[in-house]
C-alpha cells in the first residue's frame, strides 16, 4: 500500500477519535482513565535507510493490543508513519525506515479506547546520516627514489560529499613507549566540486616508510554526512646515495675528440645502471651508459667533442628497488678539446645561431635545424657539421630552416650539431640520431644468366618439348631480383638468401609448367608446339615486394625453315642458311623480339648468317 496513503488514512483516523472524544458525554469523560506514554528511540543517530525503533510504555493498566501510533513532525503538522500495539506490561515497539538524511522529531500517540483517555509522549529528535566513503586514488606504495625530494603528493576522493568541506591528510605516528599509535593531521584541504582532493605529505626521512590516509570529518546540519576514513597508503623513502666523478676535468689535444670519465657511488648495489649525461644548453642529455661494478665504481665514454670546444658531463646512477637506494646525481666535470673560444658574445654580428635541431625518421633520417643567420648573407651557402661529418648546403639557400639527410653510415647516438658560414660558427646543439632501419625494397632489375643488367622489357627463350629446362626468378641482393635460364649447357643462378623468400605468378604460365613458390623456379614439361607467354611474377619477403612481367618464349621442336624463307614462329619471321640450324633459328627469334623492344636474357655463342 502507498505509504503516503497510509499516513493520510492514519491522520483521518486520529481526526475521528478527536471528534468522538469531543462528542462524548461529560460523564463518560469523567470515568475514563488518564494515561501517560513514554517513547525512547533505540538509536537517535541512525544511518539513512536504517530501521529506527521506538520503544515505550503506556501506563495505568492499558490493556494489551491497544493501538499506538508513531508520528513524525512535518511542515503540515504531525503525521502518522507507523502503528503498533501494546503487549505484556503495556509495552510497545514501533519501527520506521528513514530514507532521507536530516534531523526529525517523532512522538508516540496512544489511541483512546473505552475507559482510557488518549495519551501523547514527549517528542524525540532523531538525526539520519548519510554514510560517506573515502579512498586514496594515488597508486601505492609510493616510492621516493629521486636524488632530492622527500615528499609525495597523495590524491583522494569521497562520496557522497559536500563541495568546500574539509578533507584531512593524516600520518600514522608509530607507538612510542606507553603511547599508542595514532593518526595525526598533516594538511587540511578543501573538497573540489567533483569530490576530489590532494596534498603533499610532510617529509619522509630517507631509508624509512610512513603510512598516510585521508580523513573527511562529519558534516552536520548542512548535509548530515558521516565522517569517512580511507585505507592507508605507504610512502617508502629509499636510502640516500652519493655519486662522485673521480677522473676530474680533462684537457685533450685537437683530434682527440672523446675520452673516458670515471666515477663512484656510495652506498651502492652492483649492476645498477649508470648514465653519462652531457649539458646541451640548459638540458642534460644522455650520451652513453654503463653499470656499477662490484666495488662501486664505473666508467663511460663521452660522445664526440668538437675541436676547440668544451663540454660538461655528469653521471646519473639509477635508483635500485632491490636495495632500496635512491637515484644519485654527480657534480659536473669539463672536457676541453684544443683551445676553445673564450665565453661571451659572438665575435661577429651575423654569426649563425641554432635554436633547435632534431632528427626524424628511421628508414630515411632527416636532420632539421632552425635558428637565425643560418646561411651566408652574400651567397646563401652554409655547412652543417654533424659530429665530425661535414654536410655542405646549397648556395642561395637563404632560409633559417635547414634540412639535410643523415648519412646512412652514421650510427645511432647523440652528436654535436653546428652550422658554419663565412660569418662564423654557431653554438653547439646536441641531437639524438635514431637507429637506421633498413627495409629491403626490390627494384625490379632483371639480370641475364651471366649477371649483366638488362633494361626495358625482358624475355627468355626456352626449348619446347624439354622437361629439364627451367626459368628461375633469382634474388641477386636485398634490392633486386632477376630471371635466369638453365637449359642444356646454360647454368642458372641460385636465389640469394638476402632477397625474396616467396614467389607468385599473377598470369598463366605455359601449360605443363609451374612456379615453385619458395624457390622461384619455373619448371615442368615445356610445350613442344612452342608459344609465348607474358608472365607477371611477384617476389616478396616480410617487408617488401616487387612485381615484374617477363615474356617467356617457348620455341617449337620443328625446324623454323625449309630452305625457303623460314616458317614464322608466332608471327616472327626468320631466315637461315640451313633448315636445321637451331642456333640461327633461335637468334632469328631473338632479333625479331629485340626489334620490338625486348631485351634478351641470354645470347647464343655464334653469329647468324642471313641469305
XYZ file of C-alpha atoms in Angstrom:
611
model
C 0.000 0.000 0.000
C 1.211 3.501 -0.758
C 2.963 4.893 2.383
C 1.510 8.337 1.777
C -1.930 6.793 1.668
C -1.199 5.034 4.945
C -0.186 8.322 6.543
C -3.300 10.085 5.339
C -5.559 7.237 6.498
C -3.886 7.267 9.875
C -4.356 11.017 10.157
C -8.018 10.635 9.277
C -8.413 8.018 11.997
C -6.986 10.428 14.531
C -9.441 13.028 13.403
C -12.281 10.604 14.023
C -11.017 9.880 17.502
C -10.859 13.562 18.266
C -14.437 14.035 17.113
C -15.635 11.091 19.171
C -13.942 12.430 22.244
C -15.487 15.826 21.754
C -18.947 14.269 21.419
C -18.652 12.061 24.486
C -20.849 12.983 27.433
C -19.114 14.562 30.352
C -19.943 11.587 32.492
C -18.006 9.280 30.163
C -15.016 11.570 30.228
C -15.033 11.623 33.981
C -14.833 7.853 34.212
C -12.022 7.424 31.556
C -8.588 6.840 32.981
C -5.807 9.283 32.199
C -2.610 7.705 30.848
C 0.971 8.599 30.087
C 3.117 7.413 27.149
C 6.877 7.297 27.155
C 8.769 6.741 23.898
C 12.533 6.360 23.635
C 14.453 5.776 20.410
C 16.880 2.887 20.363
C 19.248 4.850 18.072
C 18.986 8.618 17.846
C 21.697 8.853 15.152
C 20.941 6.124 12.618
C 22.181 5.865 9.040
C 19.850 6.671 6.188
C 17.789 3.613 5.188
C 18.360 2.009 8.588
C 15.404 0.916 10.738
C 14.590 3.289 13.617
C 12.770 1.594 16.508
C 10.962 3.465 19.264
C 10.197 1.571 22.459
C 7.866 2.812 25.174
C 5.164 2.081 27.748
C 1.567 3.154 28.135
C 0.792 3.460 31.914
C -2.221 2.765 34.230
C -3.173 -0.716 33.191
C -3.653 -0.190 29.492
C -4.963 -3.445 28.056
C -2.791 -5.405 25.647
C -3.302 -4.852 21.959
C -4.035 -1.193 22.454
C -3.081 0.855 19.339
C -0.103 3.219 19.455
C 0.693 5.450 16.508
C 4.227 6.684 15.700
C 4.133 10.189 14.239
C 6.703 12.469 12.583
C 6.531 16.234 12.571
C 6.285 17.591 9.022
C 5.710 21.080 7.674
C 1.956 20.477 7.733
C 1.939 19.113 11.301
C 2.175 15.671 12.836
C 1.645 12.696 10.550
C 1.381 9.018 11.380
C 4.116 6.884 9.839
C 3.590 3.582 11.722
C 1.075 1.851 14.014
C 1.933 -0.748 16.629
C 0.137 -2.363 19.582
C 0.865 -2.823 23.260
C 1.878 -6.144 24.562
C 2.646 -7.518 28.017
C 3.040 -4.779 30.605
C 1.549 -2.232 28.164
C 4.913 -2.055 26.366
C 5.149 -1.307 22.634
C 7.767 -1.016 19.907
C 7.154 0.955 16.691
C 9.656 0.948 13.779
C 10.158 3.125 10.706
C 12.790 3.375 7.944
C 14.011 6.907 7.285
C 15.084 7.302 3.655
C 16.134 10.954 3.893
C 19.118 12.460 5.675
C 18.346 15.147 8.235
C 17.007 15.837 11.732
C 13.402 14.861 12.557
C 11.042 14.848 15.590
C 8.931 11.786 16.446
C 6.244 11.086 19.082
C 4.005 8.190 20.133
C 0.207 8.585 20.482
C -1.864 6.062 22.483
C -5.317 5.982 20.891
C -8.330 6.496 23.208
C -10.438 3.443 23.895
C -13.412 2.841 26.197
C -12.407 3.676 29.721
C -8.992 5.110 28.695
C -8.050 8.566 27.608
C -5.633 9.217 24.695
C -2.038 10.000 25.590
C 0.880 11.640 23.746
C 4.541 11.100 24.510
C 7.137 13.871 24.531
C 8.797 14.295 21.112
C 12.130 12.698 20.450
C 14.706 14.086 17.962
C 16.420 11.683 15.544
C 19.187 12.584 13.049
C 19.578 10.309 9.992
C 23.053 10.365 8.490
C 24.408 9.517 5.046
C 27.396 7.164 5.007
C 30.408 8.549 3.124
C 33.263 6.521 1.643
C 36.765 7.981 1.307
C 39.504 6.417 -0.825
C 43.102 7.153 -1.761
C 43.289 7.409 -5.561
C 47.094 7.526 -5.754
C 48.536 4.095 -6.504
C 50.672 2.734 -3.737
C 53.087 2.159 -2.353
C 54.637 5.488 -3.367
C 58.402 5.208 -3.825
C 60.608 8.237 -3.220
C 63.569 7.390 -5.444
C 64.792 10.762 -6.760
C 68.117 12.149 -5.657
C 66.307 15.007 -3.917
C 62.820 15.373 -2.514
C 61.328 13.636 0.497
C 57.622 14.300 -0.024
C 54.893 12.705 -2.118
C 51.617 14.109 -3.422
C 48.637 11.969 -2.466
C 45.177 12.292 -4.012
C 41.822 11.031 -2.803
C 38.074 11.264 -3.240
C 34.930 10.907 -1.147
C 31.324 10.090 -1.991
C 28.782 11.424 -1.197
C 30.331 14.785 -0.400
C 29.773 18.469 0.140
C 31.965 20.697 -2.034
C 34.083 23.057 0.048
C 34.087 20.823 3.114
C 37.410 19.803 4.656
C 39.484 16.730 3.815
C 42.412 15.992 6.102
C 45.630 14.175 5.184
C 46.802 12.213 8.213
C 50.034 10.372 9.025
C 50.261 7.410 11.352
C 52.545 8.170 14.276
C 54.079 4.901 15.489
C 53.580 3.785 19.055
C 56.268 5.034 21.428
C 56.576 3.507 24.861
C 53.155 3.661 26.510
C 51.793 5.999 23.812
C 49.773 4.037 21.250
C 49.983 4.636 17.520
C 47.722 7.449 16.383
C 46.741 9.314 13.222
C 47.932 12.921 13.198
C 46.868 15.670 10.768
C 49.428 16.685 8.117
C 47.352 19.010 5.939
C 43.788 20.253 5.517
C 42.398 20.892 2.023
C 39.011 21.698 0.520
C 36.930 19.124 -1.324
C 36.551 20.059 -5.000
C 33.248 20.168 -6.870
C 33.807 16.593 -8.091
C 34.583 15.184 -4.638
C 38.365 15.001 -5.085
C 41.292 16.472 -3.163
C 45.091 16.202 -2.996
C 48.000 17.367 -0.879
C 51.721 16.882 -0.404
C 52.855 14.809 2.557
C 55.297 16.083 5.092
C 58.907 14.892 4.792
C 59.651 11.185 4.938
C 63.208 10.567 6.078
C 65.486 8.640 3.697
C 65.501 4.926 4.418
C 62.131 4.943 6.201
C 58.487 4.190 5.427
C 55.465 6.246 6.525
C 51.742 5.472 6.296
C 49.181 8.102 5.318
C 45.396 8.226 4.924
C 42.627 10.655 4.054
C 40.077 11.578 6.726
C 36.894 13.546 5.941
C 35.218 14.896 9.107
C 31.459 14.635 9.529
C 29.314 17.405 8.050
C 26.340 18.082 10.326
C 23.370 20.394 9.857
C 24.074 21.174 6.217
C 24.329 17.656 4.757
C 24.320 15.090 7.579
C 27.375 13.242 6.178
C 29.200 10.894 8.490
C 32.977 11.056 8.889
C 34.937 8.846 6.496
C 38.474 7.498 6.636
C 40.306 5.902 3.701
C 42.616 2.956 3.879
C 46.318 3.604 4.466
C 48.925 4.115 1.747
C 52.629 3.578 2.331
C 55.254 6.110 1.239
C 58.667 4.442 1.012
C 61.681 6.737 1.004
C 64.767 4.995 -0.398
C 68.139 5.456 1.252
C 70.248 8.388 0.008
C 73.290 7.737 -2.178
C 76.184 9.933 -3.296
C 77.779 9.832 -6.781
C 81.183 11.379 -7.456
C 83.274 11.858 -10.622
C 86.784 10.664 -9.852
C 88.520 11.439 -13.157
C 88.306 15.238 -12.789
C 88.378 17.849 -15.564
C 90.286 16.860 -18.704
C 92.091 18.791 -21.460
C 92.540 16.932 -24.756
C 94.571 17.866 -27.837
C 92.853 18.682 -31.124
C 91.794 15.448 -32.820
C 91.245 13.586 -29.549
C 87.519 14.103 -29.522
C 86.401 11.546 -26.946
C 87.558 10.300 -23.562
C 86.558 8.104 -20.652
C 85.083 9.533 -17.454
C 85.178 7.564 -14.204
C 83.083 7.790 -11.065
C 81.939 6.083 -7.890
C 78.758 5.843 -5.799
C 78.126 5.015 -2.126
C 76.235 3.139 -0.844
C 75.799 1.012 -3.941
C 74.331 -2.128 -5.472
C 76.438 -3.803 -8.146
C 74.783 -3.859 -11.564
C 72.815 -0.647 -11.084
C 72.516 1.260 -14.366
C 74.529 4.475 -14.770
C 74.037 7.161 -17.447
C 76.676 9.626 -18.615
C 74.980 12.906 -19.495
C 76.183 15.970 -21.392
C 74.900 19.504 -20.873
C 73.080 20.687 -24.005
C 72.203 24.332 -23.408
C 70.213 24.012 -20.196
C 69.222 20.364 -20.678
C 71.224 17.301 -19.671
C 71.189 14.667 -22.437
C 72.293 11.037 -22.006
C 75.191 10.152 -24.331
C 76.295 6.737 -23.048
C 75.645 4.187 -20.339
C 77.380 1.729 -18.046
C 76.753 -0.069 -14.732
C 78.074 -0.033 -11.169
C 80.813 -2.629 -10.656
C 81.391 -4.795 -7.615
C 83.440 -2.100 -5.879
C 81.004 0.763 -6.510
C 82.938 2.304 -9.415
C 82.002 2.834 -13.067
C 83.381 4.347 -16.276
C 81.820 5.557 -19.541
C 82.992 7.171 -22.772
C 81.894 10.614 -23.869
C 80.436 11.277 -27.283
C 82.379 13.303 -29.864
C 83.510 16.731 -28.693
C 84.308 19.167 -31.487
C 87.830 20.546 -31.799
C 88.466 23.794 -29.956
C 85.411 23.407 -27.761
C 84.496 22.160 -24.324
C 81.617 20.177 -22.848
C 80.296 19.409 -19.380
C 79.386 15.874 -18.284
C 77.840 14.250 -15.218
C 76.785 10.790 -14.025
C 73.262 9.752 -13.025
C 73.058 6.480 -11.063
C 69.582 4.918 -11.260
C 67.554 4.068 -8.176
C 67.727 0.426 -7.141
C 64.440 -1.121 -5.999
C 66.001 -4.281 -4.586
C 68.496 -2.417 -2.394
C 66.044 0.492 -1.848
C 68.698 3.015 -2.876
C 67.818 6.418 -4.281
C 68.995 7.870 -7.560
C 72.326 9.697 -7.329
C 73.489 12.618 -9.492
C 77.147 13.582 -9.521
C 78.589 17.031 -9.952
C 79.761 18.145 -13.393
C 83.171 17.768 -14.988
C 84.517 19.645 -18.010
C 86.288 18.108 -21.006
C 88.126 20.534 -23.303
C 89.446 19.719 -26.779
C 92.061 22.131 -28.120
C 91.681 25.808 -27.380
C 88.015 26.788 -27.206
C 86.967 30.350 -27.862
C 86.514 32.361 -24.692
C 82.945 32.599 -23.430
C 80.940 35.664 -24.299
C 79.019 37.106 -27.213
C 79.911 36.030 -30.777
C 82.789 37.842 -32.394
C 80.623 38.666 -35.421
C 77.270 40.352 -35.812
C 75.917 37.759 -38.248
C 77.109 34.536 -36.633
C 74.619 31.676 -37.098
C 72.607 30.647 -34.029
C 70.796 27.310 -33.651
C 67.594 27.338 -31.638
C 66.622 23.686 -32.227
C 67.841 20.590 -34.042
C 66.016 17.279 -34.458
C 66.370 14.088 -36.467
C 63.202 12.348 -37.632
C 62.585 9.093 -39.474
C 64.185 5.672 -39.243
C 64.351 4.348 -42.811
C 65.351 7.805 -44.066
C 66.749 10.037 -41.332
C 66.305 13.777 -41.819
C 68.056 16.477 -39.791
C 66.076 19.707 -39.346
C 67.720 22.829 -37.902
C 66.009 26.115 -37.038
C 67.645 29.333 -35.902
C 68.919 32.665 -37.160
C 71.654 33.635 -39.663
C 71.926 30.013 -40.762
C 73.295 30.959 -44.199
C 75.943 33.248 -45.602
C 74.326 36.683 -46.120
C 76.001 37.109 -49.523
C 75.908 33.641 -51.127
C 73.420 31.767 -49.002
C 75.976 28.988 -48.505
C 76.368 27.054 -45.268
C 77.901 23.851 -43.913
C 76.349 21.598 -41.274
C 78.811 19.804 -39.013
C 77.079 16.659 -37.751
C 79.653 15.397 -35.313
C 82.805 15.146 -37.412
C 80.843 14.813 -40.682
C 80.539 17.901 -42.880
C 77.309 18.292 -44.871
C 77.677 21.226 -47.294
C 74.493 23.137 -48.038
C 73.172 24.563 -51.278
C 74.283 28.005 -52.355
C 71.494 30.606 -52.388
C 69.580 28.612 -49.800
C 68.503 31.669 -47.848
C 66.243 30.345 -45.106
C 66.537 29.849 -41.378
C 65.235 26.299 -41.505
C 67.832 23.846 -42.812
C 67.267 20.191 -43.658
C 69.795 17.527 -44.520
C 69.878 13.771 -44.899
C 71.783 11.974 -42.148
C 74.434 9.778 -43.799
C 73.429 6.116 -43.761
C 76.832 5.143 -42.333
C 76.325 7.324 -39.251
C 75.476 5.130 -36.234
C 72.741 5.870 -33.756
C 73.686 8.096 -30.844
C 73.922 11.669 -29.601
C 76.203 14.002 -31.606
C 77.072 17.699 -31.844
C 75.475 19.892 -34.479
C 76.912 23.241 -35.565
C 76.309 25.432 -38.606
C 79.262 27.136 -40.245
C 79.009 30.131 -42.600
C 81.524 32.705 -43.786
C 80.377 34.857 -40.890
C 81.336 32.321 -38.241
C 80.334 29.168 -36.371
C 77.078 28.690 -34.495
C 76.516 27.464 -30.990
C 76.686 23.701 -30.416
C 73.463 21.718 -30.002
C 73.187 18.007 -29.259
C 70.906 15.907 -31.431
C 69.828 12.289 -30.990
C 70.175 10.154 -34.126
C 67.911 7.074 -34.215
C 69.000 3.664 -35.432
C 68.733 3.359 -39.211
C 66.174 0.723 -40.187
C 66.970 -0.967 -43.490
C 63.890 -2.184 -45.357
C 64.609 -4.375 -48.411
C 62.988 -2.848 -51.489
C 63.110 -4.852 -54.702
C 63.939 -2.580 -57.594
C 62.688 -4.988 -60.231
C 66.032 -5.075 -62.065
C 66.176 -8.229 -64.135
C 69.566 -9.744 -64.870
C 70.859 -12.105 -67.530
C 72.081 -15.580 -66.765
C 75.583 -14.146 -66.770
C 74.556 -11.426 -64.288
C 74.554 -8.488 -66.729
C 71.775 -5.961 -66.241
C 69.147 -5.563 -68.945
C 66.920 -2.526 -69.453
C 63.382 -2.328 -70.851
C 61.011 -5.267 -71.449
C 62.606 -8.675 -70.929
C 62.166 -12.143 -72.314
C 63.618 -15.628 -72.061
C 63.642 -18.370 -74.712
C 63.059 -21.949 -73.594
C 63.329 -25.054 -75.822
C 59.925 -26.625 -76.339
C 59.465 -30.286 -75.513
C 62.116 -30.147 -72.763
C 61.337 -31.395 -69.274
C 64.701 -30.268 -67.853
C 64.823 -26.594 -68.842
C 63.997 -24.151 -66.034
C 63.432 -20.432 -65.662
C 64.420 -19.083 -62.245
C 63.445 -15.847 -60.541
C 66.722 -15.016 -58.794
C 67.358 -12.589 -55.925
C 70.811 -11.161 -56.527
C 70.716 -8.992 -53.370
C 68.294 -7.315 -50.992
C 67.318 -4.649 -53.513
C 66.910 -6.559 -56.772
C 65.938 -9.872 -58.289
C 66.424 -11.426 -61.707
C 65.327 -14.041 -64.195
C 67.888 -16.583 -65.349
C 67.605 -19.596 -67.659
C 69.042 -23.019 -67.095
C 68.758 -25.244 -70.217
C 71.309 -27.624 -71.625
C 74.711 -26.065 -71.181
C 73.267 -22.865 -69.724
C 73.657 -22.614 -65.930
C 71.164 -20.807 -63.727
C 71.767 -18.726 -60.621
C 70.894 -19.560 -57.053
C 68.458 -17.374 -55.176
C 70.287 -15.037 -52.790
C 69.465 -15.585 -49.138
C 69.064 -11.850 -48.534
C 66.327 -11.372 -51.116
C 62.756 -12.603 -51.552
C 61.525 -15.769 -49.914
C 58.227 -16.162 -51.721
C 57.181 -16.019 -55.374
C 53.859 -15.953 -57.189
C 52.735 -15.711 -60.816
C 49.765 -13.433 -61.428
C 49.247 -14.554 -65.070
C 49.042 -18.090 -66.517
C 52.252 -19.987 -67.136
C 52.808 -22.170 -70.203
C 50.748 -25.368 -69.932
C 52.575 -28.067 -68.047
C 54.810 -25.547 -66.239
C 54.576 -24.476 -62.584
C 56.290 -21.857 -60.389
C 57.778 -23.031 -57.113
C 56.535 -20.510 -54.530
C 59.603 -20.958 -52.319
C 62.461 -21.150 -54.839
C 61.063 -19.103 -57.735
C 61.857 -21.866 -60.271
C 59.565 -22.337 -63.289
C 59.828 -25.964 -64.371
C 57.863 -28.763 -65.988
C 57.205 -30.128 -69.489
C 57.549 -27.142 -71.788
C 55.030 -27.384 -74.668
C 56.592 -28.841 -77.867
C 54.334 -26.686 -80.041
C 56.023 -23.554 -78.759
C 54.409 -20.242 -77.976
C 54.883 -17.127 -75.905
C 53.504 -16.102 -72.527
C 53.748 -12.803 -70.685
C 54.249 -13.950 -67.123
C 53.889 -11.450 -64.252
C 55.943 -12.581 -61.256
C 55.898 -11.077 -57.757
C 58.900 -11.602 -55.464
C 58.474 -10.719 -51.803
C 59.727 -11.082 -48.272
C 58.324 -9.962 -44.922
C 58.970 -6.252 -45.513
C 58.751 -5.575 -49.259
C 57.675 -6.895 -52.641
C 58.100 -6.102 -56.322
C 56.327 -7.212 -59.491
C 57.813 -7.656 -62.980
C 56.482 -9.027 -66.262
C 58.742 -11.178 -68.483
C 57.959 -12.642 -71.898
C 58.584 -16.404 -71.863
C 59.127 -17.663 -75.425
C 58.996 -21.419 -75.897
C 60.496 -22.370 -79.299
C 58.841 -25.198 -81.210
C 60.666 -28.518 -81.688
C 60.148 -28.466 -85.515
C 62.672 -26.553 -87.718
C 61.901 -22.902 -88.268
C 62.750 -23.019 -92.013
C 62.705 -25.401 -95.022
C 65.254 -23.763 -97.394
C 62.800 -21.120 -98.405
C 62.119 -18.162 -96.116
C 61.619 -19.808 -92.723
C 58.192 -20.500 -91.337
C 57.173 -17.720 -88.996
C 57.063 -18.618 -85.290
C 54.198 -16.758 -83.579
C 54.461 -14.028 -86.199
C 58.246 -13.597 -86.025
C 59.925 -14.337 -89.428
C 63.339 -15.860 -89.671
C 65.775 -16.730 -92.483
C 68.701 -19.099 -92.048
C 71.093 -20.989 -94.339
C 70.022 -24.390 -93.072
C 66.584 -25.603 -92.040
C 68.197 -27.475 -89.168
C 70.333 -24.581 -87.914
C 68.820 -24.280 -84.470
C 71.288 -21.599 -83.397
C 70.372 -19.449 -86.364
C 66.699 -20.066 -85.854
C 66.969 -19.144 -82.191
C 68.823 -15.941 -82.992
C 66.274 -15.069 -85.638
C 63.631 -15.164 -82.960
C 65.828 -13.128 -80.642
C 66.416 -10.464 -83.283
C 62.735 -10.291 -84.039
C 61.945 -9.840 -80.344
C 64.596 -7.152 -79.994
C 63.089 -5.266 -82.913
C 60.001 -4.835 -80.785
C 61.886 -3.519 -77.753
C 62.554 -6.715 -75.821
C 65.997 -7.389 -74.385
C 67.435 -10.934 -74.482
C 68.192 -12.748 -71.298
C 70.990 -14.758 -72.919
C 72.843 -14.712 -76.245
C 73.906 -17.637 -78.429
C 77.585 -18.263 -78.975
C 77.600 -17.965 -82.810
C 76.510 -15.133 -85.070
C 73.833 -15.921 -87.689
C 74.298 -15.628 -91.446
C 71.417 -14.300 -93.465
C 70.507 -15.040 -97.117
